[in-house]
Amino acid sequence: MDLRRHHVPGFSVREIAQGGGGRHTLRTLLAAERSRRLLLLRAVMDLAGAAARPARDLLARAQAADPGAVERCLRWPAVGGWLAMALTRPGHLGRLDAVAAAAAVRAGVPFELTLPTQDGGVTLPSVGRLRADGPEATITGVTGGVAGGRDVWERPRRLRAFAAGLDLGLWIDDLDPYRYPGEAAGRLGDAEVRRWGRALAAAWRLLARDHPHQAAELATLLTTIVPLRAPARGGRVSATVGSSFGAVAMSRPGDPEALAALLVHECQHAKLCALLGLTEVHTDDGGERHFSPWRADPRPLDGLLQGAYAYLGEARFWNTRRALTGAFHAHVAFARRRGELAETLDRLATRRELNPLGRYLVGTMRDRVAAWLREPVPGAAVAEAAELRAAHRGSVLQRRRLEVEVEPADRR
């Protein structure tokens, strides 16, 4: 498995800083992510030492038989999540055997491995889960797949959507124990998968027709949806984890436009995470927290920058929506996001922790927002956006006051 140096050309940095990304830029990010996964895999095998020898040998056989199959396995987002965890928590190193088995299955290399069960089965990333009782299960790989018999395999399902000449394919990962820390939903029923498929198809028609550049970025960078449980307080939730590049975790939205905006938002996170995997943009240690116009909790500088970049893409989305539809809610969403961005980027621009690349990134984003601030928006929409921003700030301040009042009592 080869590793190589990566160079991000100046025009790619400019494209990313402006919130976009052309074909060459996206290919550069994908190639860098591939090398990053290989580097992490090597580090995990070194950390595991002699215990990694069977997995190392099986991966080598799979690589010799079908390098593309091994790469597809390693590109599975949950493999990235596991690699990041294994390097900090040695108790997770045993997952290496399952990853090697998955690569061997994809490459059609025969093998037999006895693996520990977790959550009622053994999961081979990108292949599926063998439901099994007991602490261990034996996996037999044969040419062309996995041995059948009485084994009960649950496979990942794939959602496909096609519109305006653009094809989107996203796997649903509701099996892998490393797919998302926290609120991942369990195995979806067939009816729920069909509901996801209908929602995605409707959102994709909107994106491919009206937002082709952002749709092309989505189709290139995102590969997987990790369904999340709906939050108990109501509403919807979504997230992107940098180590699980290619995946977006979300609860199912009911509105095609809301899903489209959410996918754009999370794709922005993926782009910035990929860039930050190659280089640093600040020296902040994460100790100081800052007000965020998008979150109830204060965020470190890195989190504030991530939020600004994600909402830059979302503001672009709503600016196009309002131009095409004239809908009042689109005007409000655009006005609100541009105001939040202007405030946040002005604060970020003063931070000494930003290095030259970080200052360029923030400055380029500020230029884009400054142009948006000059665009006319109906006065009623501007007023409602201002009220929403003020309500958020008020709720955050109220929460902080409550925390200050409660803290002395907690200490007693």
PDB file of N, CA, C and O in Angstrom, residues 359-385:
ATOM      1  N   ARG A 359      -6.037  32.970   8.272  1.00  0.00           N
ATOM      2  CA  ARG A 359      -6.476  34.339   7.997  1.00  0.00           C
ATOM      3  C   ARG A 359      -7.004  34.464   6.565  1.00  0.00           C
ATOM      4  O   ARG A 359      -7.984  35.185   6.316  1.00  0.00           O
ATOM      5  N   TYR A 360      -6.360  33.756   5.643  1.00  0.00           N
ATOM      6  CA  TYR A 360      -6.839  33.786   4.259  1.00  0.00           C
ATOM      7  C   TYR A 360      -8.222  33.143   4.168  1.00  0.00           C
ATOM      8  O   TYR A 360      -9.117  33.673   3.493  1.00  0.00           O
ATOM      9  N   LEU A 361      -8.401  32.021   4.838  1.00  0.00           N
ATOM     10  CA  LEU A 361      -9.687  31.333   4.815  1.00  0.00           C
ATOM     11  C   LEU A 361     -10.792  32.232   5.376  1.00  0.00           C
ATOM     12  O   LEU A 361     -11.848  32.418   4.746  1.00  0.00           O
ATOM     13  N   VAL A 362     -10.558  32.800   6.538  1.00  0.00           N
ATOM     14  CA  VAL A 362     -11.565  33.663   7.161  1.00  0.00           C
ATOM     15  C   VAL A 362     -11.789  34.924   6.321  1.00  0.00           C
ATOM     16  O   VAL A 362     -12.928  35.355   6.121  1.00  0.00           O
ATOM     17  N   GLY A 363     -10.716  35.511   5.808  1.00  0.00           N
ATOM     18  CA  GLY A 363     -10.857  36.722   5.009  1.00  0.00           C
ATOM     19  C   GLY A 363     -11.642  36.492   3.729  1.00  0.00           C
ATOM     20  O   GLY A 363     -12.471  37.333   3.338  1.00  0.00           O
ATOM     21  N   THR A 364     -11.419  35.366   3.082  1.00  0.00           N
ATOM     22  CA  THR A 364     -12.153  35.059   1.851  1.00  0.00           C
ATOM     23  C   THR A 364     -13.623  34.828   2.148  1.00  0.00           C
ATOM     24  O   THR A 364     -14.499  35.274   1.398  1.00  0.00           O
ATOM     25  N   MET A 365     -13.916  34.158   3.251  1.00  0.00           N
ATOM     26  CA  MET A 365     -15.306  33.969   3.645  1.00  0.00           C
ATOM     27  C   MET A 365     -15.969  35.302   3.960  1.00  0.00           C
ATOM     28  O   MET A 365     -17.128  35.548   3.601  1.00  0.00           O
ATOM     29  N   ARG A 366     -15.242  36.203   4.628  1.00  0.00           N
ATOM     30  CA  ARG A 366     -15.797  37.526   4.945  1.00  0.00           C
ATOM     31  C   ARG A 366     -16.122  38.307   3.672  1.00  0.00           C
ATOM     32  O   ARG A 366     -17.144  39.012   3.606  1.00  0.00           O
ATOM     33  N   ASP A 367     -15.280  38.187   2.656  1.00  0.00           N
ATOM     34  CA  ASP A 367     -15.541  38.882   1.401  1.00  0.00           C
ATOM     35  C   ASP A 367     -16.847  38.388   0.776  1.00  0.00           C
ATOM     36  O   ASP A 367     -17.639  39.182   0.254  1.00  0.00           O
ATOM     37  N   ARG A 368     -17.056  37.080   0.820  1.00  0.00           N
ATOM     38  CA  ARG A 368     -18.288  36.526   0.261  1.00  0.00           C
ATOM     39  C   ARG A 368     -19.508  37.052   1.034  1.00  0.00           C
ATOM     40  O   ARG A 368     -20.512  37.450   0.445  1.00  0.00           O
ATOM     41  N   VAL A 369     -19.409  37.057   2.350  1.00  0.00           N
ATOM     42  CA  VAL A 369     -20.537  37.513   3.167  1.00  0.00           C
ATOM     43  C   VAL A 369     -20.768  39.007   2.977  1.00  0.00           C
ATOM     44  O   VAL A 369     -21.917  39.474   2.937  1.00  0.00           O
ATOM     45  N   ALA A 370     -19.705  39.784   2.835  1.00  0.00           N
ATOM     46  CA  ALA A 370     -19.861  41.227   2.621  1.00  0.00           C
ATOM     47  C   ALA A 370     -20.659  41.496   1.351  1.00  0.00           C
ATOM     48  O   ALA A 370     -21.495  42.419   1.311  1.00  0.00           O
ATOM     49  N   ALA A 371     -20.409  40.700   0.308  1.00  0.00           N
ATOM     50  CA  ALA A 371     -21.186  40.854  -0.923  1.00  0.00           C
ATOM     51  C   ALA A 371     -22.644  40.491  -0.691  1.00  0.00           C
ATOM     52  O   ALA A 371     -23.555  41.168  -1.207  1.00  0.00           O
ATOM     53  N   TRP A 372     -22.897  39.464   0.100  1.00  0.00           N
ATOM     54  CA  TRP A 372     -24.280  39.079   0.397  1.00  0.00           C
ATOM     55  C   TRP A 372     -25.006  40.161   1.190  1.00  0.00           C
ATOM     56  O   TRP A 372     -26.205  40.371   1.018  1.00  0.00           O
ATOM     57  N   LEU A 373     -24.286  40.837   2.068  1.00  0.00           N
ATOM     58  CA  LEU A 373     -24.923  41.876   2.882  1.00  0.00           C
ATOM     59  C   LEU A 373     -25.436  43.040   2.035  1.00  0.00           C
ATOM     60  O   LEU A 373     -26.311  43.791   2.476  1.00  0.00           O
ATOM     61  N   ARG A 374     -24.879  43.184   0.834  1.00  0.00           N
ATOM     62  CA  ARG A 374     -25.331  44.262  -0.055  1.00  0.00           C
ATOM     63  C   ARG A 374     -26.536  43.859  -0.899  1.00  0.00           C
ATOM     64  O   ARG A 374     -27.113  44.697  -1.592  1.00  0.00           O
ATOM     65  N   GLU A 375     -26.919  42.589  -0.839  1.00  0.00           N
ATOM     66  CA  GLU A 375     -28.048  42.144  -1.645  1.00  0.00           C
ATOM     67  C   GLU A 375     -29.364  42.521  -0.966  1.00  0.00           C
ATOM     68  O   GLU A 375     -29.511  42.366   0.250  1.00  0.00           O
ATOM     69  N   PRO A 376     -30.340  43.005  -1.753  1.00  0.00           N
ATOM     70  CA  PRO A 376     -31.620  43.404  -1.158  1.00  0.00           C
ATOM     71  C   PRO A 376     -32.432  42.206  -0.684  1.00  0.00           C
ATOM     72  O   PRO A 376     -32.498  41.171  -1.355  1.00  0.00           O
ATOM     73  N   VAL A 377     -33.009  42.339   0.500  1.00  0.00           N
ATOM     74  CA  VAL A 377     -33.884  41.326   1.098  1.00  0.00           C
ATOM     75  C   VAL A 377     -35.117  42.055   1.617  1.00  0.00           C
ATOM     76  O   VAL A 377     -34.982  43.156   2.182  1.00  0.00           O
ATOM     77  N   PRO A 378     -36.318  41.510   1.441  1.00  0.00           N
ATOM     78  CA  PRO A 378     -37.524  42.182   1.953  1.00  0.00           C
ATOM     79  C   PRO A 378     -37.375  42.546   3.426  1.00  0.00           C
ATOM     80  O   PRO A 378     -36.861  41.765   4.241  1.00  0.00           O
ATOM     81  N   GLY A 379     -37.854  43.751   3.757  1.00  0.00           N
ATOM     82  CA  GLY A 379     -37.696  44.245   5.120  1.00  0.00           C
ATOM     83  C   GLY A 379     -38.303  43.342   6.169  1.00  0.00           C
ATOM     84  O   GLY A 379     -37.733  43.157   7.258  1.00  0.00           O
ATOM     85  N   ALA A 380     -39.460  42.743   5.873  1.00  0.00           N
ATOM     86  CA  ALA A 380     -40.098  41.854   6.848  1.00  0.00           C
ATOM     87  C   ALA A 380     -39.238  40.631   7.121  1.00  0.00           C
ATOM     88  O   ALA A 380     -39.171  40.141   8.262  1.00  0.00           O
ATOM     89  N   ALA A 381     -38.570  40.130   6.088  1.00  0.00           N
ATOM     90  CA  ALA A 381     -37.694  38.964   6.266  1.00  0.00           C
ATOM     91  C   ALA A 381     -36.475  39.337   7.091  1.00  0.00           C
ATOM     92  O   ALA A 381     -36.026  38.565   7.953  1.00  0.00           O
ATOM     93  N   VAL A 382     -35.908  40.537   6.849  1.00  0.00           N
ATOM     94  CA  VAL A 382     -34.759  40.996   7.628  1.00  0.00           C
ATOM     95  C   VAL A 382     -35.147  41.133   9.098  1.00  0.00           C
ATOM     96  O   VAL A 382     -34.399  40.733  10.000  1.00  0.00           O
ATOM     97  N   ALA A 383     -36.334  41.668   9.348  1.00  0.00           N
ATOM     98  CA  ALA A 383     -36.789  41.860  10.732  1.00  0.00           C
ATOM     99  C   ALA A 383     -36.980  40.521  11.427  1.00  0.00           C
ATOM    100  O   ALA A 383     -36.585  40.352  12.592  1.00  0.00           O
ATOM    101  N   GLU A 384     -37.589  39.559  10.734  1.00  0.00           N
ATOM    102  CA  GLU A 384     -37.798  38.255  11.367  1.00  0.00           C
ATOM    103  C   GLU A 384     -36.471  37.555  11.622  1.00  0.00           C
ATOM    104  O   GLU A 384     -36.289  36.912  12.664  1.00  0.00           O
ATOM    105  N   ALA A 385     -35.530  37.676  10.685  1.00  0.00           N
ATOM    106  CA  ALA A 385     -34.210  37.076  10.887  1.00  0.00           C
ATOM    107  C   ALA A 385     -33.528  37.678  12.102  1.00  0.00           C
ATOM    108  O   ALA A 385     -32.899  36.962  12.903  1.00  0.00           O
TER     109      ALA A 385
END
